[in-house]
Coordinates of C-alpha atoms in Angstrom, one line a residue:
X1074 CA -168.8 -108.9 -95.3
X1075 CA -169.4 -110.3 -98.7
X1076 CA -173.1 -108.3 -99.3
X1077 CA -171.1 -105.3 -97.9
X1078 CA -168.2 -105.7 -100.2
X1079 CA -170.7 -106.0 -103.2
X1080 CA -172.6 -103.3 -102.3
X1081 CA -169.6 -100.8 -102.3
X1082 CA -168.3 -102.2 -105.8
X1083 CA -171.9 -101.4 -107.1
X1084 CA -171.2 -97.9 -105.6
X1085 CA -168.0 -97.4 -106.8
X1086 CA -169.5 -98.4 -110.4
X1087 CA -172.1 -95.7 -110.6
X1088 CA -169.8 -92.9 -109.1
X1089 CA -167.8 -93.6 -111.6
X1090 CA -169.8 -93.9 -114.1
X1091 CA -171.3 -90.9 -112.9
X1092 CA -168.1 -89.1 -113.0
X1093 CA -167.4 -91.0 -116.9
X1094 CA -170.6 -89.3 -118.0
X1095 CA -169.1 -85.3 -116.8
X1096 CA -166.2 -86.2 -118.7
X1097 CA -168.1 -87.5 -122.0
X1098 CA -170.5 -84.3 -122.3
X1099 CA -169.7 -80.8 -122.8
X1100 CA -171.6 -78.5 -120.9
X1101 CA -175.2 -77.6 -122.1
X1102 CA -175.5 -81.3 -123.7
X1103 CA -178.3 -83.7 -122.9
X1104 CA -177.2 -87.4 -123.5
X1105 CA -178.5 -90.7 -122.1
X1106 CA -175.9 -93.0 -119.6
X1107 CA -175.8 -96.8 -118.9
X1108 CA -172.6 -96.7 -116.6
X1109 CA -172.8 -100.6 -116.8
X1110 CA -171.9 -99.9 -120.3
X1111 CA -169.9 -97.0 -120.4
X1112 CA -172.2 -95.6 -123.0
X1113 CA -173.7 -92.7 -123.9
X1114 CA -177.2 -92.0 -126.3
X1115 CA -178.8 -89.1 -127.4
X1116 CA -181.9 -91.0 -126.3
X1117 CA -183.9 -92.4 -123.1
X1118 CA -185.2 -94.6 -125.8
X1119 CA -182.1 -95.9 -127.2
X1120 CA -180.6 -96.2 -123.8
X1121 CA -183.9 -98.8 -122.7
X1122 CA -182.8 -100.7 -125.6
X1123 CA -179.6 -101.7 -125.1
X1124 CA -180.4 -101.9 -120.9
X1125 CA -180.6 -105.1 -119.1
X1126 CA -182.8 -105.6 -115.7
X1127 CA -181.6 -103.8 -112.7
X1128 CA -179.7 -101.1 -114.9
X1129 CA -179.9 -97.3 -113.7
X1130 CA -179.4 -94.7 -116.7
X1131 CA -178.4 -91.2 -115.7
X1132 CA -180.5 -88.9 -117.5
X1133 CA -177.7 -85.8 -118.1
X1134 CA -178.7 -82.1 -118.8
X1135 CA -181.3 -81.9 -121.7
X1136 CA -182.9 -85.0 -123.6
X1137 CA -185.2 -84.5 -126.3
X1138 CA -188.1 -87.4 -127.3
X1139 CA -190.4 -89.3 -125.7
X1140 CA -189.7 -92.3 -123.5
X1141 CA -191.4 -96.0 -123.5
X1142 CA -190.6 -97.9 -120.8
X1143 CA -192.0 -101.1 -122.6
X1144 CA -188.6 -100.9 -124.8
X1145 CA -186.8 -102.2 -121.7
X1146 CA -186.6 -106.0 -121.3
X1147 CA -186.7 -105.3 -117.4
X1148 CA -186.5 -102.7 -114.7
X1149 CA -184.6 -99.9 -114.7
X1150 CA -184.1 -96.4 -113.1
X1151 CA -183.9 -93.0 -114.2
X1152 CA -181.5 -90.9 -112.8
X1153 CA -181.5 -87.5 -113.7
X1154 CA -178.3 -85.5 -113.0
X1155 CA -177.2 -81.8 -113.7
X1156 CA -174.5 -81.1 -116.1
X1157 CA -172.6 -77.7 -115.7
X1158 CA -175.9 -76.2 -113.9
X1159 CA -178.1 -77.6 -116.2
X1160 CA -180.8 -79.7 -114.9
X1161 CA -181.6 -83.0 -116.0
X1162 CA -184.7 -82.5 -118.4
X1163 CA -186.7 -85.1 -120.5
X1164 CA -188.9 -82.9 -123.4
X1165 CA -190.9 -83.2 -126.5
X1166 CA -192.3 -80.6 -128.3
X1167 CA -195.6 -81.5 -129.2
X1168 CA -198.0 -84.4 -127.0
X1169 CA -197.3 -87.9 -128.6
X1170 CA -199.7 -90.5 -129.7
X1171 CA -199.9 -92.5 -126.4
X1172 CA -200.7 -89.4 -124.6
X1173 CA -197.6 -89.1 -122.1
X1174 CA -193.7 -88.2 -122.1
X1175 CA -193.4 -90.8 -120.0
X1176 CA -195.2 -94.4 -120.8
X1177 CA -194.7 -97.1 -118.4
X1178 CA -197.8 -98.5 -119.0
X1179 CA -195.8 -101.6 -120.7
X1180 CA -193.1 -101.7 -118.3
X1181 CA -190.9 -105.1 -117.7
X1182 CA -190.3 -104.6 -114.2
X1183 CA -190.0 -102.7 -111.6
X1184 CA -189.4 -98.9 -112.7
X1185 CA -187.8 -95.8 -110.6
X1186 CA -187.9 -92.3 -111.7
X1187 CA -186.2 -90.3 -110.2
X1188 CA -184.8 -86.5 -110.0
X1189 CA -186.4 -85.5 -113.5
X1190 CA -187.8 -82.0 -115.0
X1191 CA -190.6 -83.0 -117.4
X1192 CA -191.4 -80.7 -119.7
X1193 CA -195.1 -81.4 -120.6
X1194 CA -197.3 -80.3 -123.5
X1195 CA -200.6 -79.2 -123.7
X1196 CA -203.4 -81.6 -123.3
X1197 CA -200.5 -84.4 -122.5
X1198 CA -199.4 -86.5 -119.2
X1199 CA -195.9 -86.3 -117.7
X1200 CA -196.4 -90.2 -116.6
X1201 CA -198.7 -92.1 -117.7
X1202 CA -199.3 -95.8 -115.9
X1203 CA -201.8 -98.4 -116.4
X1204 CA -202.6 -102.1 -116.8
X1205 CA -199.1 -103.6 -115.1
X1206 CA -199.4 -104.0 -111.8
X1207 CA -195.6 -103.7 -111.5
X1208 CA -193.6 -101.3 -108.6
X1209 CA -193.5 -97.6 -109.8
X1210 CA -191.4 -95.0 -107.6
X1211 CA -191.8 -91.1 -108.7
X1212 CA -189.9 -89.6 -106.7
X1213 CA -188.3 -85.8 -106.8
X1214 CA -189.0 -85.1 -110.1
X1215 CA -190.5 -81.4 -111.2
X1216 CA -193.4 -81.2 -113.8
X1217 CA -193.9 -78.2 -115.8
X1218 CA -196.1 -77.2 -118.8
X1219 CA -194.4 -75.9 -122.1
X1220 CA -197.1 -73.6 -122.5
X1221 CA -198.0 -71.5 -119.6
X1222 CA -201.2 -70.8 -120.8
X1223 CA -202.5 -74.4 -121.4
X1224 CA -203.4 -77.3 -119.2
X1225 CA -201.7 -80.9 -118.5
X1226 CA -201.4 -83.1 -116.5
X1227 CA -199.1 -84.9 -113.9
X1228 CA -198.4 -88.3 -112.9
X1229 CA -201.5 -90.9 -113.7
X1230 CA -202.3 -94.5 -112.7
X1231 CA -205.0 -95.8 -114.9
X1232 CA -206.7 -98.8 -114.3
X1233 CA -203.7 -99.6 -112.2
X1234 CA -203.3 -102.5 -109.7
X1235 CA -200.7 -104.5 -107.6
X1236 CA -197.6 -101.8 -107.4
X1237 CA -196.2 -101.1 -104.7
X1238 CA -196.4 -97.6 -106.3
X1239 CA -194.3 -94.7 -104.4
X1240 CA -195.2 -90.9 -105.5
X1241 CA -193.2 -88.7 -103.2
X1242 CA -191.4 -85.3 -103.1
X1243 CA -192.6 -84.4 -106.4
X1244 CA -193.5 -80.5 -107.5
X1245 CA -196.3 -80.1 -110.0
X1246 CA -195.9 -76.1 -109.1
X1247 CA -197.4 -72.7 -110.7
X1248 CA -199.2 -74.0 -114.0
X1249 CA -202.4 -74.7 -115.2
X1250 CA -203.0 -78.2 -114.6
X1251 CA -206.2 -80.2 -114.9
X1252 CA -204.9 -83.0 -113.1
X1253 CA -201.2 -82.9 -111.0
X1254 CA -201.8 -86.6 -109.5
X1255 CA -204.2 -89.1 -110.1
X1256 CA -204.7 -92.6 -108.8
X1257 CA -207.6 -94.8 -110.8
X1258 CA -207.4 -98.3 -109.4
X1259 CA -208.9 -101.4 -111.3
X1260 CA -212.7 -102.6 -109.5
X1261 CA -211.7 -106.3 -108.8
X1262 CA -207.9 -106.0 -108.0
X1263 CA -206.2 -104.0 -104.8
X1264 CA -203.2 -102.0 -105.6
X1265 CA -201.0 -100.3 -102.9
X1266 CA -200.1 -96.5 -103.5
X1267 CA -198.3 -93.7 -101.0
X1268 CA -198.7 -89.7 -102.6
X1269 CA -196.3 -88.3 -100.1
X1270 CA -194.4 -85.0 -99.7
X1271 CA -195.3 -83.5 -103.1
X1272 CA -196.1 -80.0 -103.6
X1273 CA -198.6 -79.3 -105.7
X1274 CA -200.1 -75.4 -107.2
X1275 CA -201.5 -72.9 -107.6
X1276 CA -203.6 -73.4 -110.6
X1277 CA -204.9 -76.7 -111.0
X1278 CA -208.5 -78.1 -111.8
X1279 CA -207.8 -80.7 -109.4
X1280 CA -205.1 -81.7 -106.6
X1281 CA -205.2 -85.4 -106.6
X1282 CA -208.0 -87.7 -107.5
X1283 CA -208.8 -91.1 -106.2
X1284 CA -211.0 -93.5 -108.0
X1285 CA -212.3 -96.9 -108.4
X1286 CA -210.5 -98.4 -105.3
X1287 CA -211.6 -101.8 -104.3
X1288 CA -211.8 -103.2 -100.8
X1289 CA -208.4 -104.2 -99.3
X1290 CA -206.2 -101.5 -100.9
X1291 CA -203.7 -100.0 -99.2
X1292 CA -204.1 -95.6 -100.8
X1293 CA -202.4 -93.6 -98.7
X1294 CA -202.3 -89.7 -99.2
X1295 CA -199.7 -87.9 -96.7
X1296 CA -198.0 -84.8 -96.2
X1297 CA -198.6 -83.0 -99.4
X1298 CA -199.0 -79.1 -99.4
X1299 CA -201.9 -78.5 -102.4
X1300 CA -202.2 -75.0 -103.0
X1301 CA -205.3 -74.0 -105.2
X1302 CA -204.6 -70.4 -105.7
X1303 CA -208.0 -68.8 -106.2
X1304 CA -211.1 -69.5 -103.4
X1305 CA -213.6 -68.7 -106.5
X1306 CA -213.5 -71.0 -109.2
X1307 CA -214.1 -74.3 -107.9
X1308 CA -211.1 -76.0 -107.7
X1309 CA -210.6 -79.2 -105.3
X1310 CA -207.6 -80.3 -103.5
X1311 CA -208.1 -83.7 -103.0
X1312 CA -211.1 -85.7 -104.6
X1313 CA -212.2 -89.1 -103.7
X1314 CA -214.7 -90.2 -106.4
X1315 CA -217.1 -93.3 -105.8
X1316 CA -216.1 -96.4 -105.4
X1317 CA -212.8 -95.8 -103.7
X1318 CA -212.9 -97.6 -100.3
X1319 CA -210.9 -97.3 -97.3
X1320 CA -208.6 -94.1 -98.4
X1321 CA -206.2 -92.5 -95.8
X1322 CA -205.8 -88.7 -96.2
X1323 CA -203.9 -87.5 -93.7
X1324 CA -201.7 -84.5 -92.7
X1325 CA -201.9 -82.9 -96.0
X1326 CA -202.0 -78.9 -95.7
X1327 CA -204.6 -77.6 -98.3
X1328 CA -205.0 -74.1 -99.1
X1329 CA -207.3 -71.8 -101.2
X1330 CA -209.8 -74.4 -103.4
X1331 CA -213.1 -74.4 -104.3
X1332 CA -213.4 -77.1 -102.0
X1333 CA -210.6 -78.6 -100.1
X1334 CA -211.1 -82.3 -99.8
X1335 CA -214.4 -84.3 -101.3
X1336 CA -215.4 -87.5 -99.9
X1337 CA -217.6 -88.7 -102.3
X1338 CA -219.3 -92.5 -101.8
X1339 CA -216.1 -93.6 -100.3
X1340 CA -216.7 -95.9 -97.8
X1341 CA -214.2 -96.4 -94.9
X1342 CA -212.6 -93.2 -95.3
X1343 CA -210.1 -91.7 -93.1
X1344 CA -209.6 -88.0 -92.8
X1345 CA -207.1 -87.4 -90.7
X1346 CA -205.0 -84.1 -88.7
X1347 CA -205.6 -82.4 -92.1
X1348 CA -204.8 -78.8 -92.1
X1349 CA -207.6 -77.0 -94.3
X1350 CA -207.2 -73.3 -94.8
X1351 CA -209.2 -70.3 -96.8
X1352 CA -211.1 -72.5 -99.0
X1353 CA -214.8 -72.1 -99.7
X1354 CA -215.8 -75.2 -98.5
X1355 CA -213.3 -77.1 -96.3
X1356 CA -214.6 -80.9 -96.6
X1357 CA -217.6 -82.0 -98.8
X1358 CA -219.0 -85.5 -98.4
X1359 CA -221.6 -87.3 -100.7
X1360 CA -221.9 -84.6 -102.5
X1361 CA -224.1 -86.8 -105.2
X1362 CA -226.4 -89.5 -104.9
X1363 CA -223.4 -91.9 -103.5
X1364 CA -223.3 -92.6 -100.3
X1365 CA -220.3 -93.8 -98.8
X1366 CA -221.9 -97.0 -96.6
X1367 CA -219.4 -97.8 -94.3
X1368 CA -219.3 -93.8 -93.2
X1369 CA -216.1 -91.7 -93.5
X1370 CA -214.1 -90.4 -90.3
X1371 CA -213.1 -86.8 -90.3
X1372 CA -211.1 -86.3 -87.1
X1373 CA -208.1 -83.9 -85.6
X1374 CA -208.1 -81.7 -88.9
X1375 CA -208.5 -78.4 -88.6
X1376 CA -210.7 -76.2 -90.7
X1377 CA -210.2 -72.4 -90.6
X1378 CA -209.4 -68.9 -92.3
X1379 CA -206.9 -66.7 -92.2
X1380 CA -209.5 -63.9 -91.7
X1381 CA -212.9 -65.9 -90.3
X1382 CA -215.3 -62.9 -90.6
X1383 CA -214.1 -62.1 -94.3
X1384 CA -214.9 -66.2 -95.3
X1385 CA -217.8 -66.6 -93.2
X1386 CA -219.1 -63.0 -95.3
X1387 CA -218.0 -65.2 -98.5
X1388 CA -220.4 -67.6 -97.2
X1389 CA -217.1 -70.3 -96.3
X1390 CA -218.4 -73.6 -95.2
X1391 CA -216.3 -76.0 -92.9
X1392 CA -218.4 -79.1 -93.8
X1393 CA -220.8 -80.0 -96.4
X1394 CA -223.1 -82.8 -95.6
X1395 CA -226.5 -82.9 -97.8
X1396 CA -226.9 -86.2 -99.4
X1397 CA -225.8 -88.6 -96.6
X1398 CA -228.0 -90.8 -95.0
X1399 CA -225.8 -91.5 -91.7
X1400 CA -224.5 -89.7 -89.0
X1401 CA -221.1 -88.7 -90.0
X1402 CA -218.2 -88.6 -87.7
X1403 CA -216.8 -85.4 -87.2
X1404 CA -215.1 -85.0 -83.9
X1405 CA -212.3 -83.3 -82.7
X1406 CA -211.9 -80.7 -85.3
X1407 CA -210.9 -77.0 -84.9
X1408 CA -213.5 -75.1 -86.9
X1409 CA -211.6 -71.9 -86.9
X1410 CA -212.6 -70.7 -83.1
X1411 CA -212.6 -72.4 -79.4
X1412 CA -216.1 -72.3 -79.7
X1413 CA -216.4 -75.0 -82.5
X1414 CA -218.7 -74.5 -86.1
X1415 CA -222.0 -72.9 -86.8
X1416 CA -224.6 -74.0 -88.3
X1417 CA -225.2 -73.1 -91.9
X1418 CA -228.7 -73.6 -91.9
X1419 CA -229.8 -72.1 -88.6
X1420 CA -226.8 -69.4 -87.7
X1421 CA -226.3 -68.7 -84.1
X1422 CA -227.4 -67.6 -82.2
X1423 CA -230.3 -70.0 -81.3
X1424 CA -229.5 -72.7 -83.9
X1425 CA -231.5 -75.6 -84.0
X1426 CA -229.9 -78.0 -86.6
X1427 CA -226.3 -79.4 -87.7
X1428 CA -224.1 -80.2 -86.0
X1429 CA -225.5 -81.3 -82.4
X1430 CA -224.8 -78.9 -79.4
X1431 CA -221.3 -77.8 -79.8
X1432 CA -219.8 -74.7 -77.1
X1433 CA -216.8 -75.5 -74.7
X1434 CA -218.3 -78.1 -73.3
X1435 CA -220.5 -79.1 -75.7
X1436 CA -223.3 -78.0 -73.9
X1437 CA -224.8 -75.2 -76.1
X1438 CA -227.7 -75.2 -78.5
X1439 CA -227.3 -77.4 -82.1
X1440 CA -224.5 -75.2 -84.0
X1441 CA -223.8 -73.1 -81.5
X1442 CA -220.1 -72.5 -82.0
X1443 CA -218.7 -69.5 -84.0
X1444 CA -216.4 -71.0 -86.3
X1445 CA -216.9 -72.3 -89.8
X1446 CA -220.4 -73.4 -90.0
X1447 CA -221.7 -77.0 -91.2
X1448 CA -224.4 -77.2 -93.9
X1449 CA -226.2 -81.1 -93.3
X1450 CA -229.6 -80.3 -94.3
X1451 CA -232.9 -81.8 -93.4
X1452 CA -232.1 -83.4 -89.7
X1453 CA -232.5 -81.8 -86.3
X1454 CA -228.9 -82.8 -85.0
X1455 CA -230.1 -83.4 -81.7
X1456 CA -231.4 -86.9 -83.2
X1457 CA -228.7 -89.4 -84.6
X1458 CA -230.0 -90.3 -88.1
X1459 CA -229.9 -89.8 -91.8
X1460 CA -228.0 -86.7 -92.8
X1461 CA -226.5 -85.3 -88.8
X1462 CA -223.1 -84.7 -88.1
X1463 CA -221.4 -85.3 -85.2
X1464 CA -218.7 -82.9 -83.6
X1465 CA -218.2 -83.1 -80.3
X1466 CA -215.7 -82.9 -78.7
X1467 CA -214.4 -80.3 -80.6
X1468 CA -210.8 -79.2 -80.4
X1469 CA -210.4 -75.9 -78.7
X1470 CA -207.2 -74.8 -80.7
X1471 CA -205.4 -75.9 -83.4
X1472 CA -204.2 -79.4 -83.6
X1473 CA -200.3 -78.3 -83.9
X1474 CA -199.6 -81.5 -85.7
X1475 CA -201.9 -81.2 -88.4
X1476 CA -200.9 -80.8 -91.9
X1477 CA -197.5 -81.2 -93.7

């Protein structure tokens, strides 16, 4: 009872602060309000200096000025609230010297950033975190570029460890984006990250980039929607760089990229139940000299095209595996038709190279399907070994549970 009563008092206090904020600020005027102190500020940094650990700071209307979370003595929540129909916006005219609109690298405790619209100058990060290890949540925010013709970056964890980190329900859309979300670990220190339910597109160089994730970490990329916008320009939906151990990429929808998912030198990676459609290459594994050692698993995905004939005529490939040194597990995927994948090296009929026998009962010739082809050079897939791909059994119909 005491605990419930305390929570009700806290809720009433916060709601009271919100009401006071509406009464205090004229429509269209941006302020930052601390309900505990019942005080308003012109900038977030002014509010951070006078905060204490656990405070919620309401960002109301349009607020100018970069944010330095190291100014707070402990953990805080930045909560966006519309005022008179004007959304909560953080904006800076030019990129600050620290390279970010919101600099979270020096935070002193758990930070939550919720419901903000962040206008990002060219060449700048919306939110930058690194070398902290303290928990961080970025939820239900929207990132847009101040200049629609210039590249910017969304959310970046650089040389980060510990956590947990939650990046959920954000929008980084309809702008020129260098990297929408970057997860970069510290090689000797594990971290916990969930990237869930974000929407990214349509003009991006890379949607989600993951790098340097040590063994023992937990990194899950799930239920995101990524729209590349241009099949021919080489953009990547999700990129797992060498050294990314045990990353799980599941139930994402990835559309219209040069390459949907790249898994490069990433041991123990699991690519599960994603929907990849209209990409130049659906999934590319070990694209450089780096190999994944403990082999990746690619299961239960839809790898397909709106017009299979048009994709094939344009040279689209379902799976590329040209540098690998092991047998890649690519079973139970749907390749655009009920007959399974073709072979890029030796198109149907009469295939003799990768993947191994397909067809409705996996009894046909190697690569005997009419779906998106697999490019796996150098080995007859009737023999397990270097560079081979195992696709059987195949899915003869799309996985209805795949995608976001």
